[in-house]
PDB file of C-alpha atoms and ligand atoms in Angstrom:
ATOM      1  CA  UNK B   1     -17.610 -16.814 -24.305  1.00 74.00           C
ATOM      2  CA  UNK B   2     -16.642 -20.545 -22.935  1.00 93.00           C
ATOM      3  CA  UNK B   3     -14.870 -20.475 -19.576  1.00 97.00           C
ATOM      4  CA  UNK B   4     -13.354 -22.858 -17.461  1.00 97.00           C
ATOM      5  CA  UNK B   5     -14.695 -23.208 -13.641  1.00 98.00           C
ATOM      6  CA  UNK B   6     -11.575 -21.846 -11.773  1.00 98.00           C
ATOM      7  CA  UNK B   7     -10.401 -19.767  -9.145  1.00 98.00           C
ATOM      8  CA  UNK B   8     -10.388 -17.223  -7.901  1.00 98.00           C
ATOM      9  CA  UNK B   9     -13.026 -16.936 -10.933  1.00 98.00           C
ATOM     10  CA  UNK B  10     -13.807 -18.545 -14.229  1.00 98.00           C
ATOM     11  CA  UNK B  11     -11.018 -18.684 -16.536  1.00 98.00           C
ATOM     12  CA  UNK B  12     -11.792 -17.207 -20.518  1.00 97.00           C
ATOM     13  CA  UNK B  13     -10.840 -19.131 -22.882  1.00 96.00           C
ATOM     14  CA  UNK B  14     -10.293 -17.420 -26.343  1.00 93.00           C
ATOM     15  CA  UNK B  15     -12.570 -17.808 -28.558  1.00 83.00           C
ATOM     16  CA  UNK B  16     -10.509 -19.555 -31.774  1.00 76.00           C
ATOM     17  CA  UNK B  17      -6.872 -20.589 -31.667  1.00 82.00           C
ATOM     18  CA  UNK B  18      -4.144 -19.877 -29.096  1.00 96.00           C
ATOM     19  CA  UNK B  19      -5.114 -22.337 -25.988  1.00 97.00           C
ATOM     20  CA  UNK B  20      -1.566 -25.091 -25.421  1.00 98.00           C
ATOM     21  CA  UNK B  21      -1.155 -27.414 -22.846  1.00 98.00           C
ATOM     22  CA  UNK B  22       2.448 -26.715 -20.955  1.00 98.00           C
ATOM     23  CA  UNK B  23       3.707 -29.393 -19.351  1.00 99.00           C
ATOM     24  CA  UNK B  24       6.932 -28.877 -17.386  1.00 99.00           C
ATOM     25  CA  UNK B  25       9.475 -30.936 -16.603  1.00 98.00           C
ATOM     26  CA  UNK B  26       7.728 -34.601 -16.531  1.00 98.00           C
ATOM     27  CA  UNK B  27      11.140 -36.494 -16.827  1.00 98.00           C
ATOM     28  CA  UNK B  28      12.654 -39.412 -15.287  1.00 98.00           C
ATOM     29  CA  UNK B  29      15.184 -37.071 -13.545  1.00 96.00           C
ATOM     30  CA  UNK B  30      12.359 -35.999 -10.954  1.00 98.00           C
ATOM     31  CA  UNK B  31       9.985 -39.339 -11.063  1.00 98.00           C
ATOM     32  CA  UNK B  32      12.256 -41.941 -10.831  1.00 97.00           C
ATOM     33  CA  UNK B  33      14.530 -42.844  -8.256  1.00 94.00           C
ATOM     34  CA  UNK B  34      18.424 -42.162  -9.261  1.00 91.00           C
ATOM     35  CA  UNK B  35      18.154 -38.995 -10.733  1.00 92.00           C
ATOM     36  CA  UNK B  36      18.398 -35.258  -9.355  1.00 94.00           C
ATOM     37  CA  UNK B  37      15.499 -35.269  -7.168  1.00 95.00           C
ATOM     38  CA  UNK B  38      16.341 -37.704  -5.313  1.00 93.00           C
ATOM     39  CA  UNK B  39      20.416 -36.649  -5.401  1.00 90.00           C
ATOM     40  CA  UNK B  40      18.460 -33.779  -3.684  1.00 92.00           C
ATOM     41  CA  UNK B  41      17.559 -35.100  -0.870  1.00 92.00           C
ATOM     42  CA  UNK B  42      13.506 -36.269  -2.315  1.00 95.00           C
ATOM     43  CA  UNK B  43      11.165 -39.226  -1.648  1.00 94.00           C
ATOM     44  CA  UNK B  44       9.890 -39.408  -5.838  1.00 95.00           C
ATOM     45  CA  UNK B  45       7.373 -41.513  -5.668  1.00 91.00           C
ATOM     46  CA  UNK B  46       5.009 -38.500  -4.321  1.00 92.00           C
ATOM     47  CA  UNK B  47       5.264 -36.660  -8.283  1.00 97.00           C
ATOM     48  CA  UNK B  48       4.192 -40.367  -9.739  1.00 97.00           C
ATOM     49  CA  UNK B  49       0.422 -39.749  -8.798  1.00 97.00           C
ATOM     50  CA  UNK B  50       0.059 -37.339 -11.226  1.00 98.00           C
ATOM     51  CA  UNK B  51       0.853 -38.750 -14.372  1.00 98.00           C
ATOM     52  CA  UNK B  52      -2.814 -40.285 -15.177  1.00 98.00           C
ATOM     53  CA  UNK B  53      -4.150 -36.942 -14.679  1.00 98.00           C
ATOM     54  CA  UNK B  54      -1.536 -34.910 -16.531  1.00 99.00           C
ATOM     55  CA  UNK B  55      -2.127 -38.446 -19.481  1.00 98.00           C
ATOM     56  CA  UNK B  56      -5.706 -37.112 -19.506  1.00 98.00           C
ATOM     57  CA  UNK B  57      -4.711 -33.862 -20.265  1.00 98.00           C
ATOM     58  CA  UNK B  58      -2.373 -34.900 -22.934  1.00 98.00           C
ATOM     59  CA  UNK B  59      -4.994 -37.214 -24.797  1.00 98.00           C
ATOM     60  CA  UNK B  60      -7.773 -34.311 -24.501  1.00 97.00           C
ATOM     61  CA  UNK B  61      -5.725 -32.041 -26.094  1.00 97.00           C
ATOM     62  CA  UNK B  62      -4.527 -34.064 -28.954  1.00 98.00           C
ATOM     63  CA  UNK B  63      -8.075 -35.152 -29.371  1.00 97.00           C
ATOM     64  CA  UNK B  64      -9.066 -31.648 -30.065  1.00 95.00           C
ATOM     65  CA  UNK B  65      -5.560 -30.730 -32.260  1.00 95.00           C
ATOM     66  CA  UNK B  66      -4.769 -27.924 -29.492  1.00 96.00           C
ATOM     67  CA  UNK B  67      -0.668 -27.482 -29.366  1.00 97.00           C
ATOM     68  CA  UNK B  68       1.380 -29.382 -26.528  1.00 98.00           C
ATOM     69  CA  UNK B  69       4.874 -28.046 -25.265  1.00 98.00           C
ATOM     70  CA  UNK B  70       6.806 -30.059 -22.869  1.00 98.00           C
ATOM     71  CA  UNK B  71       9.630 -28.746 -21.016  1.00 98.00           C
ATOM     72  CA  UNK B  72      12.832 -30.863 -19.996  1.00 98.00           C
ATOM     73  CA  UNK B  73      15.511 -29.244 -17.434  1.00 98.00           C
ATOM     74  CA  UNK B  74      19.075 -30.235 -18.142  1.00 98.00           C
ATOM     75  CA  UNK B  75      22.645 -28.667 -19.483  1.00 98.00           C
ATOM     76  CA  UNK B  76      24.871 -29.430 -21.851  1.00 98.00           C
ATOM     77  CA  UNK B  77      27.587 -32.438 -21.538  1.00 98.00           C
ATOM     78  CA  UNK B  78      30.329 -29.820 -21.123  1.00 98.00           C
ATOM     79  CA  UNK B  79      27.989 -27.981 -18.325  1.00 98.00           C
ATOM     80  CA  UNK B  80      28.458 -24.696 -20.083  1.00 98.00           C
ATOM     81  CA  UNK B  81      25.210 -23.643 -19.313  1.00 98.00           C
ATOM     82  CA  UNK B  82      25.170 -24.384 -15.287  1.00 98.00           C
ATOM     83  CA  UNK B  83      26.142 -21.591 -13.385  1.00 98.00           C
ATOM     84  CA  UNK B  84      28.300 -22.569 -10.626  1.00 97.00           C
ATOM     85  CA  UNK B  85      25.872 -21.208  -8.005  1.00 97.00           C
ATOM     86  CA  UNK B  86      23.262 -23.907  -9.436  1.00 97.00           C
ATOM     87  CA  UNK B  87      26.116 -26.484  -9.337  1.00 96.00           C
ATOM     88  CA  UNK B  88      27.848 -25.846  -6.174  1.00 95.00           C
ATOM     89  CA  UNK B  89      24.461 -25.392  -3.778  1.00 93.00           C
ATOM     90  CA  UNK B  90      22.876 -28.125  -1.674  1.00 87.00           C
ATOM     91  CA  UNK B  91      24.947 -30.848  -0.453  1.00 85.00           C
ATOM     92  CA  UNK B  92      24.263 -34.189  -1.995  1.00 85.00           C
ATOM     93  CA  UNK B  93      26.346 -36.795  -2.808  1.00 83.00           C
ATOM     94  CA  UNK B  94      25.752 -36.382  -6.823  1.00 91.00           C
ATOM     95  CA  UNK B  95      26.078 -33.299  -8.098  1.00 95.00           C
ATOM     96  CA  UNK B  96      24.940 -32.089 -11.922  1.00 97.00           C
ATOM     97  CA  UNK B  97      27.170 -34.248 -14.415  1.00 97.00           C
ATOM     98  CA  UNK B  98      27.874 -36.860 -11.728  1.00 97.00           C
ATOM     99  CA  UNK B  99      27.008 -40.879 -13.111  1.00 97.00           C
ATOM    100  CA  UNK B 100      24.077 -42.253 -11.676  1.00 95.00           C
ATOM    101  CA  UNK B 101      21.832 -45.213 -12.696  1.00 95.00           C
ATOM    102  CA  UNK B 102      20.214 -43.154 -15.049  1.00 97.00           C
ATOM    103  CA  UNK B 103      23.312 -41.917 -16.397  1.00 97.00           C
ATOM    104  CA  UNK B 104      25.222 -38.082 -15.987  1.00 97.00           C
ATOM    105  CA  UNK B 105      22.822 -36.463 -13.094  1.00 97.00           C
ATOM    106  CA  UNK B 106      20.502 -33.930 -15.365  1.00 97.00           C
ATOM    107  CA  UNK B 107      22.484 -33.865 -18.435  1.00 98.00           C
ATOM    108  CA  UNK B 108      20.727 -33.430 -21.450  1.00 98.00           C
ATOM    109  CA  UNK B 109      20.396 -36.329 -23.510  1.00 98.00           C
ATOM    110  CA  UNK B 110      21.122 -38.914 -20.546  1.00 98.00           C
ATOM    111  CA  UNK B 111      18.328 -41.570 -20.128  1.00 98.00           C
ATOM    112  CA  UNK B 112      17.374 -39.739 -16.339  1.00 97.00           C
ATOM    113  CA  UNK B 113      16.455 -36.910 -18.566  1.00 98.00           C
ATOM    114  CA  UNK B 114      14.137 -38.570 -20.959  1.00 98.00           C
ATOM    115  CA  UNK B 115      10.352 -37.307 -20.665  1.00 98.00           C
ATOM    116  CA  UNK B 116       8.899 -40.428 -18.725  1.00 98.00           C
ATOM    117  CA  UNK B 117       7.507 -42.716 -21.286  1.00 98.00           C
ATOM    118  CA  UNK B 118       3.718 -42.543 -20.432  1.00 98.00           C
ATOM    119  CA  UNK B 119       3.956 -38.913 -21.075  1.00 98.00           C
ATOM    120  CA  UNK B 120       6.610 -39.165 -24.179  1.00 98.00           C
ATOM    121  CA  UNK B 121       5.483 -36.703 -27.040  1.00 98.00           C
ATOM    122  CA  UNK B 122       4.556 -37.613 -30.474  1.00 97.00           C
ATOM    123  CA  UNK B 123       6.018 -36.282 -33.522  1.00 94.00           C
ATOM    124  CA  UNK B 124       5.122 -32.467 -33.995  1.00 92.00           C
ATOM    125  CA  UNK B 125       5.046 -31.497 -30.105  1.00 97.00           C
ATOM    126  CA  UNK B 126       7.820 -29.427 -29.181  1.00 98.00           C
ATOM    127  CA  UNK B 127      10.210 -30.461 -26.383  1.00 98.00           C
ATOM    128  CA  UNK B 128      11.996 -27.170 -24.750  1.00 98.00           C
ATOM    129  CA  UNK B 129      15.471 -27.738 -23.083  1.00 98.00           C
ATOM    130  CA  UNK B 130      15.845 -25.541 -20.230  1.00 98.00           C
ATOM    131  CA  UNK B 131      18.847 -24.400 -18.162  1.00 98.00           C
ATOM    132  CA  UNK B 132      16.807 -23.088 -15.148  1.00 98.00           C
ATOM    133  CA  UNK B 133      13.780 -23.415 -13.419  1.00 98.00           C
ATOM    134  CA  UNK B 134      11.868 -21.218 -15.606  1.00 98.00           C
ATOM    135  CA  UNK B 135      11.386 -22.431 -19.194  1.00 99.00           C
ATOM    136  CA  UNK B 136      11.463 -19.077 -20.717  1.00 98.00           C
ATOM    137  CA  UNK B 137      15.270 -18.248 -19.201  1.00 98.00           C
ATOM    138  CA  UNK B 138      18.255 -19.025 -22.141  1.00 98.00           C
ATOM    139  CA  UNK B 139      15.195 -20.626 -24.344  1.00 98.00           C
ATOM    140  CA  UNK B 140      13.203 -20.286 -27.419  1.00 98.00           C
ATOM    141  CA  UNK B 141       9.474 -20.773 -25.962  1.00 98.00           C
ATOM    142  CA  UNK B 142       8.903 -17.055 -26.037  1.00 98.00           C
ATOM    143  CA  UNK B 143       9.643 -17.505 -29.696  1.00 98.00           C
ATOM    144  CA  UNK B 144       7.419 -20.432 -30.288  1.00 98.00           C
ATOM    145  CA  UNK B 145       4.175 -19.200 -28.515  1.00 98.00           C
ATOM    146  CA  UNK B 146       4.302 -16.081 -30.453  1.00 97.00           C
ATOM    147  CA  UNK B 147       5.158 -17.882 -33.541  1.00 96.00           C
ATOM    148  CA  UNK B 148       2.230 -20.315 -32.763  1.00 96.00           C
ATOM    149  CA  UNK B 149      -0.026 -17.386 -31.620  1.00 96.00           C
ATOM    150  CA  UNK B 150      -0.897 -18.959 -28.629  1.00 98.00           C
ATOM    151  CA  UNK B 151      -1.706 -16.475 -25.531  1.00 97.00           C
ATOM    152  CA  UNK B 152      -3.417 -18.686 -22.680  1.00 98.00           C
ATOM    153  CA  UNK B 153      -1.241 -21.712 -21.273  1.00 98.00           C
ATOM    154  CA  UNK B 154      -2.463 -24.136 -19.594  1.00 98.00           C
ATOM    155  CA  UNK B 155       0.202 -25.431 -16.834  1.00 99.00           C
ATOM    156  CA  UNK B 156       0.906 -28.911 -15.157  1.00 99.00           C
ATOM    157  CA  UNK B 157       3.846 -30.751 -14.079  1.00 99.00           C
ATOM    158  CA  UNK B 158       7.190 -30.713 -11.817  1.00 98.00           C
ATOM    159  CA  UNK B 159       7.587 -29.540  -9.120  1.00 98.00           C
ATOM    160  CA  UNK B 160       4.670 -27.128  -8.702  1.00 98.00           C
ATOM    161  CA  UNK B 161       7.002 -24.203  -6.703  1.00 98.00           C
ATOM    162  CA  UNK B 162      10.289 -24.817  -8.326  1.00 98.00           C
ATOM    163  CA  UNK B 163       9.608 -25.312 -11.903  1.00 98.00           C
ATOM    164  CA  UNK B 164       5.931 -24.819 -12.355  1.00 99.00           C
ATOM    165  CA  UNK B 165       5.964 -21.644 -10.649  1.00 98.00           C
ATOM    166  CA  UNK B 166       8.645 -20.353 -12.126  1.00 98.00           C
ATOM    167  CA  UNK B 167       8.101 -20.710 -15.513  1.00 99.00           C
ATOM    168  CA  UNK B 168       3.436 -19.590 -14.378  1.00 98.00           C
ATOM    169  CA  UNK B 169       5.831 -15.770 -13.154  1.00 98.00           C
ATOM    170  CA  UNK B 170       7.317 -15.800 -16.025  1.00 98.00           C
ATOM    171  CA  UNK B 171       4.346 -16.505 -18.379  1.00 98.00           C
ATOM    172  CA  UNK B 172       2.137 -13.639 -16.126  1.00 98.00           C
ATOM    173  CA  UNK B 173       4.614 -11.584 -16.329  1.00 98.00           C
ATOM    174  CA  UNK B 174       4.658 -11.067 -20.766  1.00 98.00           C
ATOM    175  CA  UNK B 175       1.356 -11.158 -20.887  1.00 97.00           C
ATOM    176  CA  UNK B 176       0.363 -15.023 -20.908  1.00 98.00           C
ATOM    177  CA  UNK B 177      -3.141 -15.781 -19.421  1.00 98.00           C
ATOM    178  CA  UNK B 178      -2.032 -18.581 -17.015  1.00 98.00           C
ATOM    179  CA  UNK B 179      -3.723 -21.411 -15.622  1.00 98.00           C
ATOM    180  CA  UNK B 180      -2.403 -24.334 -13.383  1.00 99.00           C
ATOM    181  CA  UNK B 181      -3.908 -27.273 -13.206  1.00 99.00           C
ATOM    182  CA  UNK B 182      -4.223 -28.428  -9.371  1.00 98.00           C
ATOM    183  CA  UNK B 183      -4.479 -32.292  -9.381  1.00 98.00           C
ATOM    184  CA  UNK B 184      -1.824 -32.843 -12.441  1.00 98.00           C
ATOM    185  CA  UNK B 185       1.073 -30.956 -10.723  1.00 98.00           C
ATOM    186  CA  UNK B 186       3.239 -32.499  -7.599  1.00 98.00           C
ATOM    187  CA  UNK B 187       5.855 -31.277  -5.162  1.00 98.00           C
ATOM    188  CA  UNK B 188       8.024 -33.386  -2.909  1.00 97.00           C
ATOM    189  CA  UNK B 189       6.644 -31.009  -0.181  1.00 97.00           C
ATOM    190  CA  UNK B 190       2.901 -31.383  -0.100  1.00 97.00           C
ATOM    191  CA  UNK B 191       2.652 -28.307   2.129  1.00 98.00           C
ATOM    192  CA  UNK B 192       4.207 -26.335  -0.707  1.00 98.00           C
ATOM    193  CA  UNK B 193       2.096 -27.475  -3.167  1.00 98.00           C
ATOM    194  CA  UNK B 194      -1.212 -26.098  -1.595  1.00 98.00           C
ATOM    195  CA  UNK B 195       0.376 -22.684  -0.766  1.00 98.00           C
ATOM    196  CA  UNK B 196       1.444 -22.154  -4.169  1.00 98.00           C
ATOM    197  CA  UNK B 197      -1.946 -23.093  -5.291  1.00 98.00           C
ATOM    198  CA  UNK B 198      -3.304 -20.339  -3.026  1.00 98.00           C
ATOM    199  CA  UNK B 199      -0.852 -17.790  -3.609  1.00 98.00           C
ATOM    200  CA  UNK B 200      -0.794 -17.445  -7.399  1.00 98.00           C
ATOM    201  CA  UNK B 201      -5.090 -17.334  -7.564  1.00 98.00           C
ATOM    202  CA  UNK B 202      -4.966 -14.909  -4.892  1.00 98.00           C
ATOM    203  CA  UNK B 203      -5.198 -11.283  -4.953  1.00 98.00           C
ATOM    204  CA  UNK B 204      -8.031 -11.324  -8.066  1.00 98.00           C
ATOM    205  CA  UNK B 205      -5.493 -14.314  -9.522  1.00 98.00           C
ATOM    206  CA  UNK B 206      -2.262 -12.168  -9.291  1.00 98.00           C
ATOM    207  CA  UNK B 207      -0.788 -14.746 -11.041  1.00 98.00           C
ATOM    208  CA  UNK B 208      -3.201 -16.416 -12.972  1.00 98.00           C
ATOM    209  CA  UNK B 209      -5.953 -18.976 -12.289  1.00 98.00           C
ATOM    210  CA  UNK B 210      -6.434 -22.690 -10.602  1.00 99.00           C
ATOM    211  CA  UNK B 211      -8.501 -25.431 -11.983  1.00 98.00           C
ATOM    212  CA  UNK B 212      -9.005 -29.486 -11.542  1.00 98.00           C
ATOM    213  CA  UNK B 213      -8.202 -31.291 -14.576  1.00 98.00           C
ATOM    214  CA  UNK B 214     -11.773 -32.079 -14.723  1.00 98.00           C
ATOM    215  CA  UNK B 215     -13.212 -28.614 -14.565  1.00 98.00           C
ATOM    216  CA  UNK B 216     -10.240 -28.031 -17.450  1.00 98.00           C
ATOM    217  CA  UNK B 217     -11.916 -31.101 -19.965  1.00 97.00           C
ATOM    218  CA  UNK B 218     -15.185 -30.093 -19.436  1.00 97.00           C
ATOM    219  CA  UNK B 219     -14.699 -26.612 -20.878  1.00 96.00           C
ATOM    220  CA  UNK B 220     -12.913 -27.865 -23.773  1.00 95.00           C
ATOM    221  CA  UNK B 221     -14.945 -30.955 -24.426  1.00 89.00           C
ATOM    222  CA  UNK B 222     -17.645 -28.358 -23.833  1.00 84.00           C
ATOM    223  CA  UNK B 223     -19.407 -28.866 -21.067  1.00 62.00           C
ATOM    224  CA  UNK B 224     -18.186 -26.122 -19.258  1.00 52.00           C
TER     225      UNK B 224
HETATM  226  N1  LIG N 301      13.994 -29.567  -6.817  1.00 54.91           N
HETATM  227  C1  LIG N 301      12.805 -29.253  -7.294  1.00 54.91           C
HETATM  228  O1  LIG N 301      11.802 -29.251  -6.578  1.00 54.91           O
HETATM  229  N2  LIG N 301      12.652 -28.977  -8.611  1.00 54.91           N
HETATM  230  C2  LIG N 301      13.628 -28.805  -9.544  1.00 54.91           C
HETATM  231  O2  LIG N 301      14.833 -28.840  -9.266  1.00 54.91           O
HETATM  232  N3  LIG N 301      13.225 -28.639 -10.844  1.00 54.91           N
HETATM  233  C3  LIG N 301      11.881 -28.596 -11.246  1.00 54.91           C
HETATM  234  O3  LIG N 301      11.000 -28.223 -10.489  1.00 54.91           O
HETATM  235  N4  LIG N 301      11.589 -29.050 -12.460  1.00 54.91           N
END
């Protein structure tokens, strides 16, 4: 059986179909400056390191025709979908809806909410809008996977305890065989970063497994 070198031990990969690439939340609202992360309070230009790695990713697995879902947080013009709890906390100066130079602060649709363009998806990969942190909360990507038959999800992206973790929980939790890809996820908190990295491959990989993008290629390109 190919594996991937992980932690806390190598990662199976099945055998045929059902490997995707998840990439969550890659969108000019978090990179860029003007958008929610930094209405929160964030220095961006920490996430931007990761996009050649999370690129490599991307090309790999369209080289070898394996599925690619993207995730995008945002709500609906008419904030239907943004619980007041989410809108009210923190205490920044734009709020969710709010105009901002990339227009209405995480509104679907809005330029700040685009999927930044090195990372934009081609034709065919699917692109799930998400109310919360976790991209399987008020969305169809339960759906999808098990329309797609795809059980092991391989994770990068924004922000790697907010988002990332989230939606890895989630995944663990119905039965997904999760694994997050250490150098192609970011947080604004670097401290953060490294203890979420610890805590989901501890405990026998409690929730799931960690891997460089590196060790992740050369499993699939098969020199694992
Ligand atoms: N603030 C923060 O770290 N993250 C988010 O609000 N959303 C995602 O992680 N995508």
């Amino acid at each position: 059986m190919a594996v991937i070198a992980a932690q806390p031990y190598d990662y199976p990969l099945p055998s045929t179909t059902g490997l995707a690439l998840l990439i969550i939340d890659m969108q000019r609202d978090f990179l860029e400056p003007g958008g929610f992360g930094a209405a929160l309070g964030n220095d961006v230009t920490r996430l931007q390191a990761i996009v050649p790695t999370v690129q490599r990713l991307q090309s790999a697995f369209r080289q070898l025709g394996l599925p690619i879902l993207q995730t995008v947080e945002g709500h609906r013009p008419d904030l239907a979908d943004c619980p007041p709890s989410k809108y009210e906390r923190g205490q920044s100066v734009l709020k969710i809806g709010d105009p901002g130079p990339m227009g209405r602060i995480l509104v679907l649709g809005e330029p700040g909410n685009q999927i930044i363009a090195e990372l934009a998806p081609q034709p065919g990969e699917k692109v799930i809008e998400k109310p919360g942190k976790g991209a399987f909360y008020n969305t169809n990507l339960e759906f999808l996977l098990k329309t797609h038959n795809i059980s092991h999800l391989i994770l990068a992206g924004v922000t790697t305890e907010v988002c990332v973790q989230t939606t890895m929980r989630e995944a663990n939790d119905r039965g997904y065989e999760c694994l997050l890809v250490e150098d192609a996820t970011a947080s604004y908190f670097p401290e953060f970063k490294q203890a979420t990295l610890a805590m989901v491959r501890a405990q026998g990989g409690i929730v799931g497994w960690t891997a460089t993008a590196d060790q992740v290629l050369a499993a699939l390109q098969g020199q694992g």
